[in-house]
XYZ file of C-alpha atoms in Angstrom:
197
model
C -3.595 -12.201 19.377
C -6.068 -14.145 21.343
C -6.150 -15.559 24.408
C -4.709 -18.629 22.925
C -1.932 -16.779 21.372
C -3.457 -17.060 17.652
C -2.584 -14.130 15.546
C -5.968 -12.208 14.443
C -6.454 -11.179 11.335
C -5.269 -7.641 12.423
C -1.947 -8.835 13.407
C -1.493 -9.582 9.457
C -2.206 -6.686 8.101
C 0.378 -4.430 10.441
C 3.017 -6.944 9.805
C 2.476 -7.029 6.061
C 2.287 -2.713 6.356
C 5.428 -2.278 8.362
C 7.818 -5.025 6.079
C 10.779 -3.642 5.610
C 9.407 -3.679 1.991
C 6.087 -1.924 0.120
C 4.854 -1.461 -2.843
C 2.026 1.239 -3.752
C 0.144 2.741 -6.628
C -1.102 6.429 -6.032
C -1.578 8.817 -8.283
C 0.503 10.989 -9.531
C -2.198 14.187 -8.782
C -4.960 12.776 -6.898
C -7.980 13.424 -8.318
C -11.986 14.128 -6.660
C -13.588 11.479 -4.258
C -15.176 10.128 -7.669
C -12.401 9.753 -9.592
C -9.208 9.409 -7.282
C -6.998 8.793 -9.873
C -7.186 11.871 -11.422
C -5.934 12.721 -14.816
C -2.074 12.604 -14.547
C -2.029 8.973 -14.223
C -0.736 6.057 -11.910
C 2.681 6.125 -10.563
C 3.989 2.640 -8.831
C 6.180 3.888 -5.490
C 8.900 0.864 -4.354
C 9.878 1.733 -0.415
C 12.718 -0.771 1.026
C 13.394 0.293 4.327
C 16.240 -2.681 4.411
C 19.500 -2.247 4.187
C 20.220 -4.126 0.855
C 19.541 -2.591 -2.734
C 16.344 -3.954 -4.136
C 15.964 -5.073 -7.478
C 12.140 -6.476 -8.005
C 10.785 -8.026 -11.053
C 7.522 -6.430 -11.641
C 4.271 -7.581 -13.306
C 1.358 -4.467 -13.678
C -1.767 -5.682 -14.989
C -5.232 -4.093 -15.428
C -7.758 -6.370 -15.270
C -11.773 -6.666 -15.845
C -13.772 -8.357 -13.036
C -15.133 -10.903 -15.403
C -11.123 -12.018 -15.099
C -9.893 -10.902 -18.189
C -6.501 -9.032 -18.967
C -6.918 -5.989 -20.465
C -3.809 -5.312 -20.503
C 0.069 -5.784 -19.225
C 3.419 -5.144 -18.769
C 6.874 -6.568 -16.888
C 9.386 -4.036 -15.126
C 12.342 -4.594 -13.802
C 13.245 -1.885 -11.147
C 15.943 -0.348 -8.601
C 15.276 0.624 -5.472
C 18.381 1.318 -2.827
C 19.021 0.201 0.812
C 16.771 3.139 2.665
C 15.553 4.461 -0.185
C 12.505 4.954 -2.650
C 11.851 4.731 -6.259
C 8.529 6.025 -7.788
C 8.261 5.063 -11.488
C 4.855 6.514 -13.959
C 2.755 3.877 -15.105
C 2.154 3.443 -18.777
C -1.109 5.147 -19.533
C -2.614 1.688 -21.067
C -2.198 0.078 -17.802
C -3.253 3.262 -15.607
C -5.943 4.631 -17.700
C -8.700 1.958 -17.896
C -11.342 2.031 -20.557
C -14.542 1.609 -17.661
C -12.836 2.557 -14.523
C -16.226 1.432 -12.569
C -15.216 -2.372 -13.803
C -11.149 -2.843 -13.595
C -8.934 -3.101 -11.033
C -5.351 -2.479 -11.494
C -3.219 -5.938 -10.192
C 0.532 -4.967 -9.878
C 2.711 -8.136 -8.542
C 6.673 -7.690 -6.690
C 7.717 -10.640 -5.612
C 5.328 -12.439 -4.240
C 3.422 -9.350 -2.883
C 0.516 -7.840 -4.448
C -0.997 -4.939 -4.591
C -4.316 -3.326 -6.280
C -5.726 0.168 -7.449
C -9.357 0.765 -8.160
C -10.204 3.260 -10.559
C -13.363 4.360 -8.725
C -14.618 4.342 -5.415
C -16.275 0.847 -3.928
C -19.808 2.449 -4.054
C -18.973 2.829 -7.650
C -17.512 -0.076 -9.166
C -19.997 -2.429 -11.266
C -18.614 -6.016 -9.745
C -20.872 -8.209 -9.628
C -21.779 -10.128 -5.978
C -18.328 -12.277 -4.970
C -18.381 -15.478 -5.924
C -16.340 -18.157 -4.673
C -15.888 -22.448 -4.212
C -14.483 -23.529 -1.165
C -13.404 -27.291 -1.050
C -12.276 -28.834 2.366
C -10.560 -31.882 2.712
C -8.338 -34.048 5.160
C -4.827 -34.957 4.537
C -2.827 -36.452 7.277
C -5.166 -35.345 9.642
C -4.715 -32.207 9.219
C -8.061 -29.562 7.172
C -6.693 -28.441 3.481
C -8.991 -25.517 2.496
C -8.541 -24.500 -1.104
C -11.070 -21.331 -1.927
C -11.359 -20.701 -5.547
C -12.599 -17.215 -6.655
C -14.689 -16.932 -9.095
C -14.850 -13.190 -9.271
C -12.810 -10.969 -7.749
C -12.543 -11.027 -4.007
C -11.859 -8.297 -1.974
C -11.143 -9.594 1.471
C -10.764 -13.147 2.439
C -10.299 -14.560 5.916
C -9.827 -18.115 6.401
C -10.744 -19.250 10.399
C -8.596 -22.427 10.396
C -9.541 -22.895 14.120
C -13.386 -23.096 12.608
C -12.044 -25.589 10.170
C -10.261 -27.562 12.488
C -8.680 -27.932 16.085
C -7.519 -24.587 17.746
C -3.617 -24.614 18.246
C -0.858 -24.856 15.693
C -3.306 -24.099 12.332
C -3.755 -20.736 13.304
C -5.367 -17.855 11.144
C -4.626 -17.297 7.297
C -5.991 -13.990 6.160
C -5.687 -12.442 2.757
C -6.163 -8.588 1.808
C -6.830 -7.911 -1.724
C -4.383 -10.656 -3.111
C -1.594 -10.630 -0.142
C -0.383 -13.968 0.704
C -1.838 -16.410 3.257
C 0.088 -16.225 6.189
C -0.620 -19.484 8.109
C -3.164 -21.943 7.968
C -3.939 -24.441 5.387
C -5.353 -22.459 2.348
C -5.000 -21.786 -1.712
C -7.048 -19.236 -3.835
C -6.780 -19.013 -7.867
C -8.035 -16.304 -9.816
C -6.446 -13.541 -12.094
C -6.459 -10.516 -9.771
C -6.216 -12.729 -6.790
C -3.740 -15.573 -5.971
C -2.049 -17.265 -3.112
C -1.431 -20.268 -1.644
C -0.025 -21.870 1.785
C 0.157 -25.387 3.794
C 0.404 -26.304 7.247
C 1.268 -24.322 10.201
């Protein structure tokens, strides 16, 4: 936090990687620094460190960074209270045709997470893109960023928007949620939206 007692970005990302529940992707045998996910394929691993049974609805999805589908499926899984559940990945939704330009997208309810195929240094996306629209409702800074390719990492600064206090700091990581702050972001691999404080 800072001295005003705004969460930083930081703060976000610990919360989001100690919730009581996570999804991954990792491979199933991990594969060179080139090609991490080696050739056995993608498996999706559910952890719920709760006490309840967990039954997500899942959406997997590869998709190009021009924004296009390649392909998809839905899952409906069970994980129990302590436990974890690691399920194999089709092979047409782990096993892209140019692993240098897809990114695997797999949504849980309301949580996202992403695989690339290749390393950053390797991946053909082009330079992000993005529209950021600001406007004033109630007299209180609406951002809404639109992405126009796929964004890795988004912060949005509300307090560089608008006044310091009760805004406070939305941050995004690869698709996670906007925590605080007024913000929305569309785009096929990347989506979220929040108001107010």
């Amino acid at each position: 936090m800072d001295s005003q007692g705004i969460e930083k970005p930081l703060w976000f990302a610990l919360r989001r990687a100690f919730a009581p529940r996570l999804a991954t992707v990792q491979p199933l045998q991990p594969g060179p620094t080139h090609d991490p996910t080696g050739h056995q394929g993608l498996t999706l691993a559910l952890v719920n460190d709760s006490g309840t049974d967990w039954r997500p609805d899942v959406l997997a999805r590869r998709i190009g960074f021009d924004g296009r589908e390649r392909a998809g499926t839905r899952l409906r899984l069970d994980c129990p209270a302590g436990g974890l559940h690691r399920v194999p990945l089709d092979p047409a939704i782990g096993s892209p045709a140019d692993p240098a330009a897809e990114i695997l997208v797999v949504d849980v309810e309301g949580n996202r997470t992403t695989w690339t195929y290749r390393p950053d240094r390797e991946l053909t996306q082009g330079r992000p893109r993005r529209r950021v629209d600001l406007a004033v409702a109630d007299g209180e800074p609406h951002v809404s960023v639109t992405a126009l390719t796929v964004l890795r990492d988004l912060c949005v600064f509300a307090e560089r928007v608008g006044p310091a206090g009760p805004i406070g700091y939305g941050v995004a990581r690869r698709g996670g949620p906007i925590d605080r702050g007024a913000a929305a972001c569309r785009h096929p691999a990347m989506s979220f939206a929040a108001s107010g404080a």
